Coordinates of C-alpha atoms in Angstrom, one line a residue:
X1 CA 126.7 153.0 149.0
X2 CA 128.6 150.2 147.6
X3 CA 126.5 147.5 149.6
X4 CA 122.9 149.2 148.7
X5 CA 124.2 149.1 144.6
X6 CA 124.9 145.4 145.5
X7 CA 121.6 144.5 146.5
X8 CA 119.7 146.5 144.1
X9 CA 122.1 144.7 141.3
X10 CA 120.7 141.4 142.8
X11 CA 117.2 142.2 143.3
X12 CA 117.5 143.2 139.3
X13 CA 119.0 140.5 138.7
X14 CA 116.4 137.8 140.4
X15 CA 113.3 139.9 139.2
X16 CA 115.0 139.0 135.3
X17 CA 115.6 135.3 136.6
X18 CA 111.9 135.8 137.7
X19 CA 110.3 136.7 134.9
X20 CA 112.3 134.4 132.2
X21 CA 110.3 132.6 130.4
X22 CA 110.2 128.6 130.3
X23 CA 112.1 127.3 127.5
X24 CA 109.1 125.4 124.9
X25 CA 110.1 122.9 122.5
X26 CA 108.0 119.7 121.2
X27 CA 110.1 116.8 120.2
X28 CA 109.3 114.1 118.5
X29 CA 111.3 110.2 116.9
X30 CA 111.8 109.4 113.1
X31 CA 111.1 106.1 112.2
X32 CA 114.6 105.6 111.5
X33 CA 115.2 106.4 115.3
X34 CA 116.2 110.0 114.8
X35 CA 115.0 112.3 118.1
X36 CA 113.9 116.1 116.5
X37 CA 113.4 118.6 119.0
X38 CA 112.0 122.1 117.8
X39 CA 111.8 125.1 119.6
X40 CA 110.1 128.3 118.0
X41 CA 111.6 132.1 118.9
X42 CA 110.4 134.4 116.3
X43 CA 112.3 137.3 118.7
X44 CA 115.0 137.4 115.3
X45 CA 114.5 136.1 111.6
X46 CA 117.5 133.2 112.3
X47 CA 116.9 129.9 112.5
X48 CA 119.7 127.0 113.9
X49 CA 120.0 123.9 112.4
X50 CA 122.0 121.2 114.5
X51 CA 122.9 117.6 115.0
X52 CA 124.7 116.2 118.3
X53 CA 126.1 112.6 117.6
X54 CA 126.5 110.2 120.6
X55 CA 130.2 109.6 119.5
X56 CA 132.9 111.3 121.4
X57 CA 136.7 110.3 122.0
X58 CA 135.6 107.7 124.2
X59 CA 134.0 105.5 121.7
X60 CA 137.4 105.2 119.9
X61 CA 139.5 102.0 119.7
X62 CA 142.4 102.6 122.7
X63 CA 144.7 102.1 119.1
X64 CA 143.4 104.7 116.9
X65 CA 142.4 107.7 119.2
X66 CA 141.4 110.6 117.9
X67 CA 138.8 109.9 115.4
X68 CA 135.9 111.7 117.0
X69 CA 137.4 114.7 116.9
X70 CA 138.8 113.9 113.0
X71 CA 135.5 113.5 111.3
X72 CA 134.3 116.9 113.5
X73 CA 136.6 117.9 110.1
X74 CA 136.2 115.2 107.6
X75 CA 132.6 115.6 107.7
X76 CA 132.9 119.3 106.1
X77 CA 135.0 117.8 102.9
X78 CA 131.7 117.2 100.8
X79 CA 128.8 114.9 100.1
X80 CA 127.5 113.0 96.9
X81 CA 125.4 116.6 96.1
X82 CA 128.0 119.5 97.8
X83 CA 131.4 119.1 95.9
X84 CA 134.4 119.0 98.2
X85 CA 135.1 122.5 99.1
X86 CA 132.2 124.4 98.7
X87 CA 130.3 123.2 101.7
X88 CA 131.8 126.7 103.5
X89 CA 131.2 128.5 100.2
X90 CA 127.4 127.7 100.3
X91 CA 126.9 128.8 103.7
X92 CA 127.9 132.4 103.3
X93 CA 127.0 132.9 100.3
X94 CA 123.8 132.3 101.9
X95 CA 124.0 134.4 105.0
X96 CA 124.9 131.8 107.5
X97 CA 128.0 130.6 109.7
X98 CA 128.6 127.2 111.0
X99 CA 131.3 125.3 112.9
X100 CA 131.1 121.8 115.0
X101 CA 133.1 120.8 118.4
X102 CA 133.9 117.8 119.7
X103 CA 134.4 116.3 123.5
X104 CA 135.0 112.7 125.1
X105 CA 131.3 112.1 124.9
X106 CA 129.6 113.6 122.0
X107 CA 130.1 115.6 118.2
X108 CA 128.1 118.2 117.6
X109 CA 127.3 120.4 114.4
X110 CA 125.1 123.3 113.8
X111 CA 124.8 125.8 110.8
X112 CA 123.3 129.4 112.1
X113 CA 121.2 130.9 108.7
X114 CA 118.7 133.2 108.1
X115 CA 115.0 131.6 109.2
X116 CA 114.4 131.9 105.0
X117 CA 116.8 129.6 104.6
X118 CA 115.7 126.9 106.8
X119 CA 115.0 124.3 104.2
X120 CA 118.7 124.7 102.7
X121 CA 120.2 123.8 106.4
X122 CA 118.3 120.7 106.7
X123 CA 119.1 119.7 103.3
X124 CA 122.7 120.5 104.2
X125 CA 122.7 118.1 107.6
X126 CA 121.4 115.2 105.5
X127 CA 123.4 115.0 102.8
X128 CA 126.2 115.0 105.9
X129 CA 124.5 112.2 107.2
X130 CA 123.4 110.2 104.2
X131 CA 125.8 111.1 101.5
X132 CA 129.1 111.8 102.7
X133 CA 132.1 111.3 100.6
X134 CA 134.7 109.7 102.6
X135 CA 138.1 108.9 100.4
X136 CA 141.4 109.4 100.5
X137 CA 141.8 112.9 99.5
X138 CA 139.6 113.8 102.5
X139 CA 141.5 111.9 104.8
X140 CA 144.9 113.2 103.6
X141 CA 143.7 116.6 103.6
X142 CA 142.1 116.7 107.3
X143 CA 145.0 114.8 108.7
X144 CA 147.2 117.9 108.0
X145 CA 144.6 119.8 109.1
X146 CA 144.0 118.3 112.5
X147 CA 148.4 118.1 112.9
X148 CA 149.0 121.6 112.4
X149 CA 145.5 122.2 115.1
X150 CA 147.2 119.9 117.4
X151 CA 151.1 122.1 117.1
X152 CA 148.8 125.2 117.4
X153 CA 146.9 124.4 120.1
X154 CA 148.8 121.5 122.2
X155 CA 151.9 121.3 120.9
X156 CA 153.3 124.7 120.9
X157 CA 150.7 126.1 123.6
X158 CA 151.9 126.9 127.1
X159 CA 150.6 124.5 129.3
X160 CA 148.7 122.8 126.2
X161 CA 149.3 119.3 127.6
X162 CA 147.7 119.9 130.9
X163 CA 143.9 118.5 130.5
X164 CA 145.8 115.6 128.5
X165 CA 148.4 114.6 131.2
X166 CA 145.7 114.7 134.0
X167 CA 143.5 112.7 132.2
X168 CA 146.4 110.4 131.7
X169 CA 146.9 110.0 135.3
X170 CA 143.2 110.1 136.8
X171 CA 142.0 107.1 134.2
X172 CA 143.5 103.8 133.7
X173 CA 140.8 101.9 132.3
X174 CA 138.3 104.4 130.8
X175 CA 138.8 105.6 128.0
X176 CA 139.0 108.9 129.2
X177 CA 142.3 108.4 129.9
X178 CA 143.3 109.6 126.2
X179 CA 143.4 113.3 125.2
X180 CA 140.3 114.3 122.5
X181 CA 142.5 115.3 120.0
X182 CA 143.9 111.5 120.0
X183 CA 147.7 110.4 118.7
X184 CA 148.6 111.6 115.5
X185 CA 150.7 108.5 114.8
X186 CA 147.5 106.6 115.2
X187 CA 146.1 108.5 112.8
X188 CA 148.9 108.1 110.0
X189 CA 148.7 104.2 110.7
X190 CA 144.4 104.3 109.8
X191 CA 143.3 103.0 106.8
X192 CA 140.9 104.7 104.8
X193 CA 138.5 101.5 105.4
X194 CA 138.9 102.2 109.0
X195 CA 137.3 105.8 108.5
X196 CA 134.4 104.4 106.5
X197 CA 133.5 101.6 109.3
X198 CA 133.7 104.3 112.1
X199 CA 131.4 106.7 109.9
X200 CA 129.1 103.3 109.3
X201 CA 128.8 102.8 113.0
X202 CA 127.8 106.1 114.7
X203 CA 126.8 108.7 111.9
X204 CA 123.5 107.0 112.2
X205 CA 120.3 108.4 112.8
X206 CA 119.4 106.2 115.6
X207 CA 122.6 107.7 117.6
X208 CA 121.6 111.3 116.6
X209 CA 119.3 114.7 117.8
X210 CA 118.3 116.8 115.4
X211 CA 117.4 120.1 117.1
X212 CA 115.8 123.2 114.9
X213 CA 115.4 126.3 116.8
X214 CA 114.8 129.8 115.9
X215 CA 112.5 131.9 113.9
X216 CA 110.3 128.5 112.7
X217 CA 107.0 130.4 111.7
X218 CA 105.4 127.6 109.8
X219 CA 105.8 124.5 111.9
X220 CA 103.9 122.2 109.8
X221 CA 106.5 122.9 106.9
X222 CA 109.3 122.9 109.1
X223 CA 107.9 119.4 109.9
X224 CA 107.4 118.3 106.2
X225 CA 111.0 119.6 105.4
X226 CA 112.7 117.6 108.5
X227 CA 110.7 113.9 106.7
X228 CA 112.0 115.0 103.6
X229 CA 115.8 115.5 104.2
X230 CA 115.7 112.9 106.9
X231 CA 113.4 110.7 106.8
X232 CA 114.6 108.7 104.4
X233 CA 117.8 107.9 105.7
X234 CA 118.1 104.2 106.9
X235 CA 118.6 103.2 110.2
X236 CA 121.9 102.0 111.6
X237 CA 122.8 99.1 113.8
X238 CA 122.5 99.3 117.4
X239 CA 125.3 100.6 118.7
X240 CA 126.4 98.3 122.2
X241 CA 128.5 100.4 124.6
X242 CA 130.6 98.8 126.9
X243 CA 131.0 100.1 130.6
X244 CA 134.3 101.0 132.0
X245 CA 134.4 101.6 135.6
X246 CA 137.6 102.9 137.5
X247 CA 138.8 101.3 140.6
X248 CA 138.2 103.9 143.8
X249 CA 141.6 106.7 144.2
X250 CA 143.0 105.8 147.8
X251 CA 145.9 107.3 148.1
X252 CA 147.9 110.2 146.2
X253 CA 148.9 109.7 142.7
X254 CA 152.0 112.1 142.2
X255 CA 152.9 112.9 138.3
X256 CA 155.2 115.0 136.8
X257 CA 154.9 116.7 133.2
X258 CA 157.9 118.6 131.7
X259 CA 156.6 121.3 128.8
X260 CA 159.1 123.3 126.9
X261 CA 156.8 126.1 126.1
X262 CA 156.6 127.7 130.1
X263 CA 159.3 129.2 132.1
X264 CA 156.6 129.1 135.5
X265 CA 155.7 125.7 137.2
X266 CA 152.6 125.3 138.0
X267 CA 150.9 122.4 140.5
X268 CA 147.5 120.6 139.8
X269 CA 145.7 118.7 142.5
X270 CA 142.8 116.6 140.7
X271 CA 140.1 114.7 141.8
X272 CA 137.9 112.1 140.1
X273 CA 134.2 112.8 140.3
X274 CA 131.4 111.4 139.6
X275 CA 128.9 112.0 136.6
X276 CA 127.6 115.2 135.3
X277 CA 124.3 114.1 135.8
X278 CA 124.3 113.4 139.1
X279 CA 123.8 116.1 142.0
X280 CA 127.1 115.7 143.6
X281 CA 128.3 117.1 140.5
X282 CA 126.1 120.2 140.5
X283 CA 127.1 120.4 144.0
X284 CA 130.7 120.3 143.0
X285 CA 130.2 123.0 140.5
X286 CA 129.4 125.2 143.5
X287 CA 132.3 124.2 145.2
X288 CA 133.9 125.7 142.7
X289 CA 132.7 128.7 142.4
X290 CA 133.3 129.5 146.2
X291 CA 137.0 128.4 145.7
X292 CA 138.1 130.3 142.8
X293 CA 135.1 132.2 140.9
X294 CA 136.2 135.6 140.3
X295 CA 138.8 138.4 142.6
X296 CA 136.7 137.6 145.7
X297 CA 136.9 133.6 145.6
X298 CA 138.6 132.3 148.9
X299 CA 141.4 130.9 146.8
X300 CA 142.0 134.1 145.2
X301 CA 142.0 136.6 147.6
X302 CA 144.0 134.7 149.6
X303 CA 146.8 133.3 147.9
X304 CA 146.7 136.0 145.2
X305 CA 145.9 139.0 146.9
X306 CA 146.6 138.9 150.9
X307 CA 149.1 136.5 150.4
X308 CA 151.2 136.8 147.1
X309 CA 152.3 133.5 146.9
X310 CA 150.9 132.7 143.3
X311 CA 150.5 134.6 140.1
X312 CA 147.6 133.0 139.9
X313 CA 144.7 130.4 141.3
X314 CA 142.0 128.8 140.1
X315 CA 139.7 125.9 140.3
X316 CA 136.5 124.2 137.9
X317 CA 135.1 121.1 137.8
X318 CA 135.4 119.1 134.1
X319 CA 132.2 117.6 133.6
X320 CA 131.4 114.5 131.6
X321 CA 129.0 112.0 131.1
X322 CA 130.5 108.9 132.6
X323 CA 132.7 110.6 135.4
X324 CA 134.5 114.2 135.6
X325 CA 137.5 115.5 137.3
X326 CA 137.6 118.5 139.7
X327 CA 141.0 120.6 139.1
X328 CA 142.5 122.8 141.1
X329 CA 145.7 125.0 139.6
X330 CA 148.1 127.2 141.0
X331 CA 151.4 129.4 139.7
X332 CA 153.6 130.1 142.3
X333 CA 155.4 133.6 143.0
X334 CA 158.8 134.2 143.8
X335 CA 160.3 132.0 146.5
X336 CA 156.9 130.5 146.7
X337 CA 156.4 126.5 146.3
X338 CA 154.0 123.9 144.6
X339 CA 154.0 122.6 147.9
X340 CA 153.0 125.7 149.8
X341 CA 150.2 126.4 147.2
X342 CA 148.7 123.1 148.4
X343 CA 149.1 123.4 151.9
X344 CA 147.0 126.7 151.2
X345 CA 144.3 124.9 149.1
X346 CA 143.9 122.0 151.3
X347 CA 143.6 124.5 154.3
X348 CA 140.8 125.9 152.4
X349 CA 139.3 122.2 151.7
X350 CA 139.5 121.7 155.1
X351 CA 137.1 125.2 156.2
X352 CA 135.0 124.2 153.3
X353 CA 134.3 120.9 155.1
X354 CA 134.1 121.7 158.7
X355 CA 132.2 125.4 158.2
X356 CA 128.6 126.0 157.3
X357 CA 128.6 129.1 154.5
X358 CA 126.6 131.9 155.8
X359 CA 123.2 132.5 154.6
X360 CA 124.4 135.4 152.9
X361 CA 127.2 133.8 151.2
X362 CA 124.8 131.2 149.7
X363 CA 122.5 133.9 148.4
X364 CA 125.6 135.2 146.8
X365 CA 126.3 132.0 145.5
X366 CA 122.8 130.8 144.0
X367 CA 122.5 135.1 142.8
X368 CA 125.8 133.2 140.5
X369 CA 123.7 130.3 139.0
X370 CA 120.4 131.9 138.6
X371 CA 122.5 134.7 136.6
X372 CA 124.0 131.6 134.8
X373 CA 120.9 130.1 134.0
X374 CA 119.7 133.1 132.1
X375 CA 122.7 133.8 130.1
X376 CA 123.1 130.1 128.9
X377 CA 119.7 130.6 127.4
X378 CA 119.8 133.6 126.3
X379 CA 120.9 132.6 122.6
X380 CA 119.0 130.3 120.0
X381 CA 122.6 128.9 119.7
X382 CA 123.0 128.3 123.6
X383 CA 119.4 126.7 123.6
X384 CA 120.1 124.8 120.6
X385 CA 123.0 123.2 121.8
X386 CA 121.5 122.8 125.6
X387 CA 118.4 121.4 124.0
X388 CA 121.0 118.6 122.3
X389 CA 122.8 117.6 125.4
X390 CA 120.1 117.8 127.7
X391 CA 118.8 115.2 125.7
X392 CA 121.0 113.1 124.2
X393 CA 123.8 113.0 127.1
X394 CA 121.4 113.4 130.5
X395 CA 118.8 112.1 129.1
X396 CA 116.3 114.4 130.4
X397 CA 115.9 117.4 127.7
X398 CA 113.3 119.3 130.5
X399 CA 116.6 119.9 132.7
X400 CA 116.8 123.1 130.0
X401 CA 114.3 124.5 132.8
X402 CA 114.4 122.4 135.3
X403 CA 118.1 121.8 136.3
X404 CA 118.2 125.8 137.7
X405 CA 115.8 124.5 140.5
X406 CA 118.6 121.6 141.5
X407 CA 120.9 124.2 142.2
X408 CA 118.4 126.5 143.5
X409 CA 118.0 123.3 146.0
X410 CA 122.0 122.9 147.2
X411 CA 122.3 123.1 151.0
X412 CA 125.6 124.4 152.5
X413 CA 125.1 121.3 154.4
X414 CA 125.6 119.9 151.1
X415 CA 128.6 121.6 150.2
X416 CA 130.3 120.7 153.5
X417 CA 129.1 117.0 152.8
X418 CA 130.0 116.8 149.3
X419 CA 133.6 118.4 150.0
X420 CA 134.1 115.9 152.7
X421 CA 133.2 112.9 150.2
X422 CA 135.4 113.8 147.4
X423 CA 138.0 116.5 148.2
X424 CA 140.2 114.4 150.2
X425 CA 144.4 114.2 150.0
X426 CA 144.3 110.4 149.6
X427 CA 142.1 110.8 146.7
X428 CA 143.9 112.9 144.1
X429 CA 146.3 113.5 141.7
X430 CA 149.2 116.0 142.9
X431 CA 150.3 117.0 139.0
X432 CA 153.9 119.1 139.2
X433 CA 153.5 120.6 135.2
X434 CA 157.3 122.1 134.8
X435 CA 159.0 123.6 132.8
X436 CA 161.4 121.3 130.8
X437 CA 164.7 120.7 131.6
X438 CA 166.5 122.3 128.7
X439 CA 164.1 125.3 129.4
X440 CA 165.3 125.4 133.0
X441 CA 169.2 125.8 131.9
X442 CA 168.6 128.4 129.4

C-alpha cells in the first residue's frame, strides 16, 4: 500500500511539473544601462517591485568588510523626498511589505504592494537609487543596528561562526574568505566619505536589474512609469572587477574553532567547488541530496538511525558565483568521535564514487528537483528574485525555465564522476567547531 501511494504521489507530482507553465517575461536596457525585466501574473492583484545590485561582500576593500551587507540597512534611512524614518511607515500604510538580503555576490531589495500601487514602488526604488541621503546620523544609526544583528545572530548564536570560519579556511586570496556580515571594528574605523564613494561606485544603474512582476495589467503604463522614475538617473562609471583565483586544495587543511555558546562538538569536512553556474555544480547539488536530504538520505539513516553515532548529519552545497563550497556536518553521540563521523562519511564518498545509483533511485532523485522547480516558482516573490539572479549573476535569465532540464539531464555516471573529481580527502578542510575551553570545565 505504502509503495502504490508512493507512485501515485509521483505520478501527481510529474503530471503538475508537466503541465507548469513556462515562465514569460520581456526584458529590455535603459539608456543609462539599467536591465528591466517584467513578467505579468494577473493570478492575484500584487505586484513586486525589486532591484538586485551587482555588489556583494566580495567587492569590499579586504580593510573595511562588511559594507555590502551595511547599506542592505543604510539604504532604508531616507532619500531627498522620503524623510528618514518613514520609508517603513509609507509601505504599510499602503498595503505593502518589504525587506532586502545580502550575500558575497549580490544586494537585493524588493517592496511586495498591492498591483494599484505599482507606480508608488517604482517611485520608491528610485529615489533609493538617485536620492539617497547618506550622513552621519544614518551611518551611526545602522552601525548599532548591524552590531546588535551580528550578537544576535553570530555572536551569541550556537554554532553562529561556522559558515565564517570555513570560509576563513577554504579562501586565502578571494575575497570570499571574509564573513558577509564583515568586522565591526572595520566598520567603526570608516569614514562617512568612505560610505558615500562605495554608494557612488555600485548603486548605479548600469550595475542594476530592475525586475517588476505581478498583476501588471497595463504594460504600456507600467513601461511609461519605469522611464519616469528611472530613466533619468545618470549612468555610473564602469565598474572593473578584478579576478581572484585560488591555488588547487592538495592536501587536508585541519582548523579548529572554539565557540562558547555549544556544549556538543561538531566536525565539518568542506570542499571547494567550482561555480554555480557551471554543471558540476548542479551535479553537486544532487550529491547532496542523496547524502543527506531528508530521514532516508544515506548519511542519515545510517549514522543517525542504524548507527546512533550522531545527533545529527547533514550535507548542502553553498553556491556562489565565483566558486562555492560543499559542506558536510556532523554532531557526535555519546562515546562517538569527530573522527568516526568521517570515517563514516568518507565511506559513503567512497560508494558514491565506485557505485552506479539505481535507476529507481535516480527517478527518486530528479522526482526531488522537478518538485523543486515548481515550488521555487510558485511565488511572484520567488520569480521576482530568480528572474534577478538568473540574470544578473548567471547571466542567462531563460535558466528560470531552462535550468530544470540540466538537472533533468544529470547521469549517475555523472554523479560517480563528479564525486570522484571533487570529494576527495586531500582536497578539504577537516573543521573540529568545539566548544570553548572555559565551556568545557564548567
Amino acid at each position: 500500500m505504502k509503495n502504490s501511494l508512493m507512485a501515485l504521489s509521483s505520478m501527481l507530482m510529474l503530471g503538475s511539473v508537466a503541465s507548469a507553465q513556462k515562465v514569460a517575461f520581456e526584458e529590455y536596457n535603459l539608456d543609462n544601462g539599467m536591465h528591466v525585466i517584467l513578467h505579468n501574473d494577473s493570478s492575484a492583484p500584487v505586484v513586486i517591485t525589486s532591484v538586485m545590485y551587482h555588489v556583494g561582500s566580495k567587492d569590499e576593500n579586504p580593510e573595511r568588510t562588511g559594507f555590502a551587507h551595511f547599506f542592505e540597512h543604510l539604504l532604508f534611512e531616507g532619500t531627498a523626498n522620503i524623510k528618514r524614518g518613514e520609508w517603513f511607515k509609507i509601505v504599510t500604510s499602503n498595503g505593502g511589505t518589504n525587506n532586502a538580503n545580502t550575500s558575497d555576490d549580490r544586494t537585493y531589495y524588493y517592496e511586495v504592494f498591492p498591483s494599484n500601487n505599482l507606480e508608488l514602488a517604482l517611485w520608491m526604488e528610485s529615489e533609493r537609487l538617485m536620492h539617497p541621503v547618506i550622513n552621519q546620523i544614518g551611518v551611526d544609526t545602522q552601525n548599532e543596528v548591524v552590531k546588535e544583528e551580528k550578537r544576535l545572530r553570530v555572536d551569541n548564536q550556537p554554532y553562529g561562526n561556522l559558515i565564517a570560519e570555513v570560509k576563513k579556511n577554504m579562501f586565502t586570496n578571494h575575497p570570499y574568505r571574509w564573513a558577509t556580515i564583515g568586522s565591526m571594528e572595520h566598520l567603526d574605523a570608516s569614514k562617512l566619505e568612505e560610505f558615500q564613494a562605495f554608494n557612488k561606485k555600485f548603486y548605479v544603474p548600469n550595475n542594476a536589474v530592475l525586475v517588476v512582476a505581478g498583476d501588471l495589467s497595463d504594460m504600456a503604463k507600467t513601461k511609461e512609469w519605469i522611464q519616469k522614475y528611472f530613466g533619468a538617473i545618470p549612468k555610473g562609471a564602469d565598474i572593473v572587477r578584478k579576478t581572484f583565483a585560488e591555488e588547487p586544495i592538495t592536501k587536508t587543511i585541519k582548523a579548529t574553532y572554539q565557540d562558547p555558546n555549544i556544549q556538543l562538538p561538531m566536525v565539518v569536512a568542506s570542499y571547494r567547488t567550482p561555480s554555480m553556474k557551471t554543471r558540476d555544480a548542479r551535479v553537486l547539488d544532487m550529491i547532496s541530496t542523496i547524502l543527506s536530504d531528508g530521514k532516508s538520505s544515506r548519511l542519515y539513516k545510517k549514522i543517525v538511525d542504524d548507527k546512533k553515532m550522531a545527533l545529527q548529519i547533514g550535507a548542502f552545497s553553498y553556491s556562489q558565483e565565483d566558486y562555492g563550497m560543499y559542506i558536510l556536518y556532523g554532531m557526535p553521540q555519546g562515546t562517538n568521535t569527530s573522527e568516526g563521523i568521517i570515517k563514516e562519511v568518507d565511506e559513503e564518498i567512497v560508494r558514491l564514487q565506485t557505485e552506479l545509483l539505481s535507476d529507481k533511485e535516480m527517478q527518486k532523485l530528479k522526482n526531488k528537483y522537478e518538485n523543486n522547480y515548481v515550488n521555487g516558482n510558485a511565488s511572484v516573490e520567488g520569480i521576482a528574485e530568480n528572474l534577478a539572479s538568473f540574470y544578473l549573476l548567471y547571466g542567462d535569465i531563460n535558466l528560470i525555465n531552462t535550468e530544470i532540464d540540466m538537472y533533468r539531464s544529470i547521469t549517475a555516471q555523472e554523479i560517480r564522476d563528479i564525486a570522484k573529481k571533487y570529494l576527495n580527502p586531500n582536497q578539504r578542510l577537516i573543521l573540529d567547531y568545539v566548544p570553548s575551553k572555559d565551556k568545557a570545565q564548567n
